[in-house]
Amino acid sequence: MHKEVISDIIETGLKYADEVEVALLTSESVSIEMKRSVPAYAGESFGTALIIRVIDSGRIGSSGTSTIADWRVCLDSAVSSAHLAEPVPWGGLPDPVSLKGGSLSYDSAVKTDPDIAHTFCNRLLEGASVYPEAEVVGGGAGLSLGSVILANSCGICYEEDHSSVSASLETIAGQSTGFEYDRSYSLDIDPFEIGRRAAELAQTSQHGVPIETGIYDLLLSPMAFAGLCASLLSSALNGRSVHMGRSFLAEKLGEVIGAEHLSVIDDPFYPGGLGSGRFDAEGVPTRENILIEDGVLKSFIYDLKTAYRFGKESTGNAQRGGLGGGVTIGMHNMVFCGETMQEPGEGRCISINDVIGAHTANPLTGDFSVEVQNAFIMEDGVVQEPVRKAMIAGNIFDMFGQMTGMGRTPRRVGSVIVPAVRIDGMRLVG
């Protein structure tokens, strides 16, 4: 039925525009939220989004609706917005190609079953009980399923399914807090370990010692490194930002911007990656994009509109921006990798589990100042004592050149895959 409606939309849309693109997204989810250790909310949701985009003489218009039956109104809105748009360089929507394999971020074993979410919550609490000084503040678990059908007037009709499983817990012990979470497309997350780790962080962070302001070697956990760097680096590698002069990396293609063993790859095929997929939001087949190789900036990422405007090629990085139908540029799975350098925990360093305030970093210069959370003084990989309060300040792009250690075990933090990372010579404010 849905494909028949999509076919009708394209056929009708071609009467008013040169090209038509239709995306139909469906979703369902269940979740349980806890306050302290008691379930406070349980809910389920179902959603549908129909997004229509038309292109006429280089003028692009889009619109969306949550009611499929209203597709004619949605199409009219897209056509009207195209008539009001300024023309841009445009080389056409992609033609169909053969896509190998099935959905890359979907597990048929995942069901939107509230009993599974309830079991996960119980396991979170069991894990937290390992550290009795820590009290549960809140947390929860959720499961979701989704699908997308993408079709255009050039003959594309691609389908892909997605699944998601998540759990998190927040704890407190005295004045110290702890937080841990995990998210996967399959049922491979361990809620007991999530709860145990959240409670451990709170309990062991108590009675922190003050630390003097100075230059220190830091060991950033995957969560801390991803929180500090991923969003800003993704923005800096965005082709639109680069060509509009809004990226620190705009003039640095081919230059060394990081440690010689640092590589960053946008990998849409990464096993278990939450952003894995065979095609992007415009129907362009995805591909592995090497962004930084051995410390050298190699490439940027593009959607079709940006690529046509600046004489480049789409890298398959178009993403949907919501019901409005607009397309943005984004990563699939940002993978930080390279040879393991100095063992991350060797010698004396400050281990940091998470940071607060990374969103305040300057996206143009890379300057940042953030508060550290659950920080510990370490000697040769052994925790000595917790740090009471501290902030780190510096420049994210300079920081890439100060990387001297990378762990052997990467962790999935959302759509970022990164191990623990050691950064030497960072300013820490006590």
CSV table of C-alpha atoms in Angstrom, one decimal:
chain,number,residue,atom,x,y,z
A,1,MET,CA,0.0,0.0,0.0
A,2,HIS,CA,2.7,2.5,0.9
A,3,LYS,CA,4.6,1.9,-2.3
A,4,GLU,CA,1.4,2.6,-4.3
A,5,VAL,CA,1.0,5.9,-2.5
A,6,ILE,CA,4.7,6.8,-3.1
A,7,SER,CA,4.2,5.9,-6.8
A,8,ASP,CA,1.2,8.2,-7.0
A,9,ILE,CA,3.1,11.0,-5.3
A,10,ILE,CA,5.9,10.8,-7.8
A,11,GLU,CA,3.6,10.6,-10.8
A,12,THR,CA,1.6,13.6,-9.6
A,13,GLY,CA,4.7,15.6,-8.6
A,14,LEU,CA,6.2,15.2,-12.0
A,15,LYS,CA,3.4,17.3,-13.4
A,16,TYR,CA,4.7,20.3,-11.5
A,17,ALA,CA,8.5,19.7,-11.1
A,18,ASP,CA,11.5,18.1,-12.9
A,19,GLU,CA,12.3,15.7,-10.1
A,20,VAL,CA,10.5,14.3,-7.1
A,21,GLU,CA,11.8,12.5,-4.0
A,22,VAL,CA,9.8,10.8,-1.3
A,23,ALA,CA,10.9,9.4,2.1
A,24,LEU,CA,8.5,7.5,4.3
A,25,LEU,CA,9.6,6.8,7.8
A,26,THR,CA,7.8,4.7,10.4
A,27,SER,CA,8.7,4.1,14.0
A,28,GLU,CA,7.5,2.4,17.2
A,29,SER,CA,9.0,2.4,20.7
A,30,VAL,CA,8.5,1.4,24.3
A,31,SER,CA,10.3,2.9,27.3
A,32,ILE,CA,10.3,2.9,31.1
A,33,GLU,CA,11.8,5.8,33.2
A,34,MET,CA,12.7,5.4,36.8
A,35,LYS,CA,12.8,8.1,39.6
A,36,ARG,CA,15.1,6.8,42.2
A,37,SER,CA,14.6,3.0,42.0
A,38,VAL,CA,10.9,3.0,41.1
A,39,PRO,CA,9.4,3.0,37.6
A,40,ALA,CA,7.7,6.4,37.3
A,41,TYR,CA,6.7,6.4,33.6
A,42,ALA,CA,6.0,3.7,31.0
A,43,GLY,CA,5.0,4.5,27.5
A,44,GLU,CA,4.8,3.5,23.9
A,45,SER,CA,4.7,5.5,20.8
A,46,PHE,CA,4.1,5.1,17.1
A,47,GLY,CA,5.1,7.6,14.4
A,48,THR,CA,4.9,8.1,10.7
A,49,ALA,CA,6.7,10.8,8.7
A,50,LEU,CA,6.1,11.4,5.0
A,51,ILE,CA,8.7,13.8,3.5
A,52,ILE,CA,8.4,15.1,-0.1
A,53,ARG,CA,11.1,17.0,-1.9
A,54,VAL,CA,10.8,18.5,-5.4
A,55,ILE,CA,13.3,20.1,-7.7
A,56,ASP,CA,12.3,22.4,-10.6
A,57,SER,CA,14.9,24.3,-12.6
A,58,GLY,CA,17.3,24.1,-9.7
A,59,ARG,CA,14.7,25.4,-7.2
A,60,ILE,CA,14.3,23.0,-4.3
A,61,GLY,CA,11.2,22.7,-2.1
A,62,SER,CA,10.3,20.3,0.6
A,63,SER,CA,7.5,19.5,3.0
A,64,GLY,CA,6.5,16.8,5.5
A,65,THR,CA,3.4,15.4,7.2
A,66,SER,CA,2.7,12.8,9.8
A,67,THR,CA,-0.5,11.7,8.0
A,68,ILE,CA,0.0,9.8,4.8
A,69,ALA,CA,-3.5,10.5,3.6
A,70,ASP,CA,-2.6,14.2,3.4
A,71,TRP,CA,0.1,13.6,0.8
A,72,ARG,CA,-1.6,16.0,-1.8
A,73,VAL,CA,-1.4,18.9,0.7
A,74,CYS,CA,2.2,18.0,1.5
A,75,LEU,CA,3.1,17.9,-2.2
A,76,ASP,CA,1.4,21.2,-2.8
A,77,SER,CA,3.5,22.7,0.0
A,78,ALA,CA,6.7,21.3,-1.4
A,79,VAL,CA,5.9,22.7,-4.9
A,80,SER,CA,5.0,26.1,-3.5
A,81,SER,CA,8.2,26.3,-1.5
A,82,ALA,CA,10.2,25.4,-4.6
A,83,HIS,CA,8.6,28.3,-6.5
A,84,LEU,CA,9.8,30.6,-3.8
A,85,ALA,CA,13.3,29.3,-3.6
A,86,GLU,CA,16.4,30.7,-5.3
A,87,PRO,CA,17.8,28.4,-8.0
A,88,VAL,CA,21.0,26.6,-7.1
A,89,PRO,CA,23.5,24.5,-9.2
A,90,TRP,CA,21.9,21.1,-9.5
A,91,GLY,CA,23.0,18.0,-11.3
A,92,GLY,CA,20.0,15.7,-10.6
A,93,LEU,CA,18.9,13.1,-8.1
A,94,PRO,CA,20.8,9.8,-8.2
A,95,ASP,CA,19.9,6.9,-10.4
A,96,PRO,CA,19.3,3.4,-8.9
A,97,VAL,CA,22.1,1.0,-8.3
A,98,SER,CA,22.3,-2.5,-6.8
A,99,LEU,CA,22.8,-2.3,-3.1
A,100,LYS,CA,24.4,-5.4,-1.5
A,101,GLY,CA,23.2,-6.9,1.7
A,102,GLY,CA,20.3,-6.1,4.0
A,103,SER,CA,19.8,-3.6,6.7
A,104,LEU,CA,23.0,-2.9,8.6
A,105,SER,CA,21.6,-1.6,11.9
A,106,TYR,CA,18.7,-3.9,12.5
A,107,ASP,CA,18.2,-7.0,14.7
A,108,SER,CA,15.0,-9.0,14.2
A,109,ALA,CA,15.3,-10.2,17.8
A,110,VAL,CA,14.5,-6.7,19.1
A,111,LYS,CA,10.9,-6.3,19.9
A,112,THR,CA,9.1,-3.3,21.4
A,113,ASP,CA,8.1,-5.4,24.4
A,114,PRO,CA,7.6,-3.5,27.8
A,115,ASP,CA,8.6,-6.7,29.6
A,116,ILE,CA,12.1,-6.5,28.1
A,117,ALA,CA,12.4,-2.8,29.2
A,118,HIS,CA,11.2,-3.8,32.7
A,119,THR,CA,13.7,-6.6,32.9
A,120,PHE,CA,16.5,-4.2,31.9
A,121,CYS,CA,15.5,-1.8,34.6
A,122,ASN,CA,15.6,-4.5,37.2
A,123,ARG,CA,19.1,-5.5,36.0
A,124,LEU,CA,20.2,-1.9,36.2
A,125,LEU,CA,19.2,-1.8,39.9
A,126,GLU,CA,20.8,-5.1,40.6
A,127,GLY,CA,24.1,-3.8,39.2
A,128,ALA,CA,23.9,-0.6,41.2
A,129,SER,CA,23.4,-2.6,44.4
A,130,VAL,CA,27.0,-3.9,44.2
A,131,TYR,CA,28.1,-0.4,45.6
A,132,PRO,CA,25.7,0.1,48.6
A,133,GLU,CA,26.8,3.7,49.3
A,134,ALA,CA,25.4,4.8,46.0
A,135,GLU,CA,21.8,5.7,45.7
A,136,VAL,CA,19.8,5.5,42.4
A,137,VAL,CA,18.7,9.0,41.2
A,138,GLY,CA,17.0,7.8,38.0
A,139,GLY,CA,17.4,5.9,34.8
A,140,GLY,CA,15.5,3.8,32.4
A,141,ALA,CA,15.4,1.5,29.3
A,142,GLY,CA,13.9,1.7,25.9
A,143,LEU,CA,13.5,-0.3,22.7
A,144,SER,CA,12.5,1.0,19.3
A,145,LEU,CA,12.0,-0.1,15.7
A,146,GLY,CA,12.0,1.9,12.6
A,147,SER,CA,11.9,1.7,8.8
A,148,VAL,CA,12.5,4.0,5.8
A,149,ILE,CA,11.4,3.8,2.2
A,150,LEU,CA,13.2,6.2,-0.1
A,151,ALA,CA,12.1,6.6,-3.7
A,152,ASN,CA,12.6,9.2,-6.4
A,153,SER,CA,11.6,9.9,-10.0
A,154,CYS,CA,14.8,8.5,-11.3
A,155,GLY,CA,13.7,5.0,-10.3
A,156,ILE,CA,15.2,4.6,-6.9
A,157,CYS,CA,13.2,2.6,-4.3
A,158,TYR,CA,15.3,1.6,-1.4
A,159,GLU,CA,14.2,0.2,1.9
A,160,GLU,CA,16.0,-0.2,5.3
A,161,ASP,CA,15.0,-1.2,8.8
A,162,HIS,CA,16.6,0.0,12.0
A,163,SER,CA,16.4,-1.1,15.7
A,164,SER,CA,17.6,0.5,18.9
A,165,VAL,CA,18.1,-0.7,22.5
A,166,SER,CA,19.2,1.6,25.3
A,167,ALA,CA,19.6,1.7,29.0
A,168,SER,CA,21.0,4.3,31.5
A,169,LEU,CA,21.4,4.9,35.2
A,170,GLU,CA,22.3,8.0,37.3
A,171,THR,CA,23.5,7.6,40.9
A,172,ILE,CA,24.7,9.7,43.8
A,173,ALA,CA,26.9,9.0,46.9
A,174,GLY,CA,27.3,12.0,49.2
A,175,GLN,CA,28.1,14.9,46.9
A,176,SER,CA,29.4,12.7,44.1
A,177,THR,CA,27.4,11.5,41.1
A,178,GLY,CA,27.8,8.7,38.6
A,179,PHE,CA,26.2,8.1,35.2
A,180,GLU,CA,26.5,5.3,32.7
A,181,TYR,CA,24.6,4.3,29.6
A,182,ASP,CA,24.8,2.1,26.5
A,183,ARG,CA,22.9,1.9,23.2
A,184,SER,CA,23.0,-0.7,20.5
A,185,TYR,CA,20.9,-1.9,17.6
A,186,SER,CA,20.8,-5.3,19.2
A,187,LEU,CA,20.2,-6.9,22.6
A,188,ASP,CA,23.9,-7.1,23.4
A,189,ILE,CA,24.0,-4.3,26.0
A,190,ASP,CA,24.5,-5.3,29.6
A,191,PRO,CA,22.2,-3.4,31.9
A,192,PHE,CA,23.7,-5.0,35.0
A,193,GLU,CA,27.2,-3.7,34.1
A,194,ILE,CA,25.7,-0.2,33.3
A,195,GLY,CA,24.1,-0.1,36.8
A,196,ARG,CA,27.3,-1.4,38.4
A,197,ARG,CA,29.5,1.2,36.7
A,198,ALA,CA,27.2,4.1,37.4
A,199,ALA,CA,27.2,3.2,41.1
A,200,GLU,CA,31.0,2.6,41.2
A,201,LEU,CA,31.7,6.0,39.7
A,202,ALA,CA,29.5,7.7,42.4
A,203,GLN,CA,30.9,5.8,45.3
A,204,THR,CA,34.6,5.9,44.3
A,205,SER,CA,34.4,9.6,43.5
A,206,GLN,CA,33.7,10.6,47.1
A,207,HIS,CA,36.2,12.5,49.2
A,208,GLY,CA,38.0,13.9,46.3
A,209,VAL,CA,41.2,15.8,46.8
A,210,PRO,CA,41.9,19.3,45.4
A,211,ILE,CA,44.3,19.6,42.6
A,212,GLU,CA,46.6,22.5,41.7
A,213,THR,CA,46.2,24.3,38.4
A,214,GLY,CA,48.8,23.2,36.0
A,215,ILE,CA,49.8,21.2,32.9
A,216,TYR,CA,48.9,17.5,33.2
A,217,ASP,CA,48.7,14.4,31.1
A,218,LEU,CA,45.0,13.3,30.7
A,219,LEU,CA,43.4,9.9,30.0
A,220,LEU,CA,40.0,10.6,28.5
A,221,SER,CA,37.5,7.8,28.5
A,222,PRO,CA,35.7,7.1,25.3
A,223,MET,CA,32.6,9.0,26.6
A,224,ALA,CA,34.7,12.0,27.6
A,225,PHE,CA,36.6,12.1,24.3
A,226,ALA,CA,33.5,11.6,22.2
A,227,GLY,CA,31.6,14.3,24.2
A,228,LEU,CA,34.4,16.8,23.8
A,229,CYS,CA,35.5,16.2,20.2
A,230,ALA,CA,32.9,14.4,18.0
A,231,SER,CA,30.3,17.1,17.4
A,232,LEU,CA,32.8,19.9,16.8
A,233,LEU,CA,35.0,17.7,14.5
A,234,SER,CA,31.9,16.6,12.5
A,235,SER,CA,31.0,20.2,12.0
A,236,ALA,CA,34.5,21.2,11.0
A,237,LEU,CA,34.6,18.4,8.4
A,238,ASN,CA,31.2,19.4,7.0
A,239,GLY,CA,31.7,20.5,3.4
A,240,ARG,CA,29.1,23.2,3.7
A,241,SER,CA,30.9,24.7,6.7
A,242,VAL,CA,34.2,24.4,5.0
A,243,HIS,CA,33.3,26.2,1.8
A,244,MET,CA,31.3,28.9,3.7
A,245,GLY,CA,34.4,29.7,5.7
A,246,ARG,CA,32.9,28.4,9.0
A,247,SER,CA,35.5,25.7,9.7
A,248,PHE,CA,38.9,25.9,11.2
A,249,LEU,CA,40.0,23.1,8.8
A,250,ALA,CA,38.9,25.0,5.6
A,251,GLU,CA,42.4,25.7,4.4
A,252,LYS,CA,44.1,22.7,5.8
A,253,LEU,CA,43.4,19.9,3.3
A,254,GLY,CA,46.6,17.8,3.0
A,255,GLU,CA,48.1,19.2,6.1
A,256,VAL,CA,49.1,17.5,9.4
A,257,ILE,CA,46.4,18.3,11.9
A,258,GLY,CA,46.9,15.4,14.5
A,259,ALA,CA,49.2,12.9,15.9
A,260,GLU,CA,50.9,10.7,13.2
A,261,HIS,CA,49.0,7.6,14.2
A,262,LEU,CA,45.6,9.2,14.4
A,263,SER,CA,43.1,8.3,11.7
A,264,VAL,CA,39.4,9.2,11.6
A,265,ILE,CA,37.0,7.4,9.3
A,266,ASP,CA,33.4,7.8,8.5
A,267,ASP,CA,32.4,4.2,8.2
A,268,PRO,CA,28.7,3.4,7.2
A,269,PHE,CA,29.5,-0.3,7.4
A,270,TYR,CA,31.0,-0.6,10.8
A,271,PRO,CA,29.8,-3.8,12.5
A,272,GLY,CA,27.3,-2.8,15.2
A,273,GLY,CA,27.4,0.9,14.3
A,274,LEU,CA,24.2,2.8,15.1
A,275,GLY,CA,24.7,4.9,12.0
A,276,SER,CA,25.4,2.1,9.6
A,277,GLY,CA,23.4,2.0,6.3
A,278,ARG,CA,23.7,1.3,2.6
A,279,PHE,CA,22.3,4.6,1.3
A,280,ASP,CA,22.0,8.2,2.6
A,281,ALA,CA,18.9,10.4,2.8
A,282,GLU,CA,19.2,11.3,-0.9
A,283,GLY,CA,19.6,7.7,-2.1
A,284,VAL,CA,23.4,8.1,-2.7
A,285,PRO,CA,25.1,4.8,-1.9
A,286,THR,CA,27.2,5.1,1.2
A,287,ARG,CA,31.0,4.6,1.3
A,288,GLU,CA,33.9,4.6,3.7
A,289,ASN,CA,35.3,8.1,3.8
A,290,ILE,CA,38.8,8.5,5.1
A,291,LEU,CA,38.8,11.9,6.7
A,292,ILE,CA,42.1,12.0,8.6
A,293,GLU,CA,44.9,9.4,7.9
A,294,ASP,CA,48.0,9.2,10.0
A,295,GLY,CA,47.4,12.7,11.2
A,296,VAL,CA,46.8,14.2,7.7
A,297,LEU,CA,43.5,15.8,6.8
A,298,LYS,CA,42.3,13.9,3.7
A,299,SER,CA,38.8,14.9,2.9
A,300,PHE,CA,35.4,16.5,3.8
A,301,ILE,CA,31.9,15.2,3.7
A,302,TYR,CA,29.1,16.3,1.3
A,303,ASP,CA,25.5,16.0,0.4
A,304,LEU,CA,24.3,16.5,-3.2
A,305,LYS,CA,23.3,20.2,-2.9
A,306,THR,CA,26.7,21.2,-1.4
A,307,ALA,CA,28.6,19.0,-3.8
A,308,TYR,CA,26.9,20.5,-6.9
A,309,ARG,CA,27.4,24.0,-5.6
A,310,PHE,CA,31.1,23.7,-5.1
A,311,GLY,CA,32.1,21.3,-7.8
A,312,LYS,CA,32.5,18.3,-5.6
A,313,GLU,CA,31.0,14.8,-5.4
A,314,SER,CA,28.5,13.7,-2.8
A,315,THR,CA,30.1,11.4,-0.2
A,316,GLY,CA,26.8,9.8,0.8
A,317,ASN,CA,26.4,11.9,4.0
A,318,ALA,CA,23.0,13.4,3.5
A,319,GLN,CA,20.7,13.1,6.6
A,320,ARG,CA,17.1,14.1,7.2
A,321,GLY,CA,16.5,17.1,9.4
A,322,GLY,CA,13.0,16.3,10.4
A,323,LEU,CA,9.4,16.7,9.1
A,324,GLY,CA,10.4,19.9,7.3
A,325,GLY,CA,12.1,17.7,4.7
A,326,GLY,CA,15.4,19.6,4.7
A,327,VAL,CA,18.6,17.7,4.2
A,328,THR,CA,21.7,18.2,6.4
A,329,ILE,CA,25.2,16.8,6.3
A,330,GLY,CA,26.3,14.3,9.0
A,331,MET,CA,28.4,11.3,9.8
A,332,HIS,CA,27.3,7.7,9.8
A,333,ASN,CA,29.8,6.2,12.3
A,334,MET,CA,32.8,8.3,13.2
A,335,VAL,CA,35.6,5.9,13.9
A,336,PHE,CA,38.8,7.0,15.7
A,337,CYS,CA,41.6,4.5,15.1
A,338,GLY,CA,45.3,3.9,14.5
A,339,GLU,CA,48.1,1.9,15.9
A,340,THR,CA,48.2,1.6,19.7
A,341,MET,CA,50.7,4.1,20.8
A,342,GLN,CA,52.0,4.6,24.4
A,343,GLU,CA,49.8,2.5,26.7
A,344,PRO,CA,47.2,5.0,27.8
A,345,GLY,CA,47.5,4.4,31.5
A,346,GLU,CA,51.3,4.4,31.7
A,347,GLY,CA,52.9,6.8,34.1
A,348,ARG,CA,51.1,9.5,36.1
A,349,CYS,CA,48.0,11.0,34.6
A,350,ILE,CA,44.5,12.3,35.3
A,351,SER,CA,41.7,9.9,34.3
A,352,ILE,CA,38.5,11.6,33.2
A,353,ASN,CA,35.3,9.7,32.8
A,354,ASP,CA,33.1,12.5,31.3
A,355,VAL,CA,33.0,16.3,30.7
A,356,ILE,CA,30.3,18.9,31.2
A,357,GLY,CA,29.9,21.9,28.9
A,358,ALA,CA,31.3,20.6,25.6
A,359,HIS,CA,28.5,22.3,23.7
A,360,THR,CA,30.1,25.6,24.6
A,361,ALA,CA,33.2,25.0,22.5
A,362,ASN,CA,33.8,27.5,19.8
A,363,PRO,CA,33.0,25.7,16.5
A,364,LEU,CA,35.2,28.0,14.4
A,365,THR,CA,38.3,28.1,16.5
A,366,GLY,CA,38.0,24.9,18.5
A,367,ASP,CA,38.6,26.6,21.9
A,368,PHE,CA,36.9,25.0,24.9
A,369,SER,CA,36.7,25.1,28.6
A,370,VAL,CA,34.8,22.2,30.3
A,371,GLU,CA,34.2,20.8,33.7
A,372,VAL,CA,35.5,17.3,34.3
A,373,GLN,CA,33.3,14.6,35.9
A,374,ASN,CA,34.5,11.5,37.9
A,375,ALA,CA,38.2,12.4,37.5
A,376,PHE,CA,40.9,10.3,39.2
A,377,ILE,CA,44.7,10.6,39.7
A,378,MET,CA,46.3,7.4,38.2
A,379,GLU,CA,49.7,5.9,38.4
A,380,ASP,CA,50.6,3.2,35.8
A,381,GLY,CA,46.9,2.5,35.2
A,382,VAL,CA,46.0,2.2,38.9
A,383,VAL,CA,43.6,4.6,40.4
A,384,GLN,CA,45.2,6.5,43.4
A,385,GLU,CA,42.5,9.0,44.5
A,386,PRO,CA,39.6,11.0,43.1
A,387,VAL,CA,39.9,14.6,42.1
A,388,ARG,CA,37.4,17.0,43.8
A,389,LYS,CA,36.7,19.6,41.1
A,390,ALA,CA,38.6,20.6,38.0
A,391,MET,CA,38.2,22.1,34.5
A,392,ILE,CA,40.3,21.6,31.4
A,393,ALA,CA,40.8,24.3,28.8
A,394,GLY,CA,42.5,24.3,25.5
A,395,ASN,CA,41.9,23.9,21.8
A,396,ILE,CA,40.4,20.7,20.3
A,397,PHE,CA,42.4,20.9,17.1
A,398,ASP,CA,45.7,21.4,19.0
A,399,MET,CA,44.6,18.5,21.3
A,400,PHE,CA,44.7,16.1,18.3
A,401,GLY,CA,48.4,16.8,17.9
A,402,GLN,CA,49.0,16.1,21.6
A,403,MET,CA,47.6,12.5,21.5
A,404,THR,CA,50.2,10.1,22.8
A,405,GLY,CA,48.2,7.0,23.6
A,406,MET,CA,45.2,5.2,22.3
A,407,GLY,CA,43.6,2.2,24.0
A,408,ARG,CA,43.1,-1.2,22.4
A,409,THR,CA,39.4,-1.6,23.0
A,410,PRO,CA,37.1,0.8,21.2
A,411,ARG,CA,33.7,1.7,22.7
A,412,ARG,CA,30.6,2.7,20.8
A,413,VAL,CA,29.4,6.1,22.2
A,414,GLY,CA,26.3,6.8,20.1
A,415,SER,CA,27.6,6.9,16.5
A,416,VAL,CA,31.2,7.5,17.6
A,417,ILE,CA,33.6,4.6,18.0
A,418,VAL,CA,36.7,5.4,20.0
A,419,PRO,CA,39.0,3.8,22.6
A,420,ALA,CA,40.4,5.6,25.7
A,421,VAL,CA,42.7,8.4,24.5
A,422,ARG,CA,45.7,9.9,26.3
A,423,ILE,CA,46.4,13.6,25.7
A,424,ASP,CA,49.7,15.0,27.1
A,425,GLY,CA,50.4,18.6,28.2
A,426,MET,CA,46.8,19.8,28.8
A,427,ARG,CA,46.0,22.7,31.1
A,428,LEU,CA,43.9,21.7,34.1
A,429,VAL,CA,42.4,24.3,36.4
A,430,GLY,CA,41.9,23.1,39.9
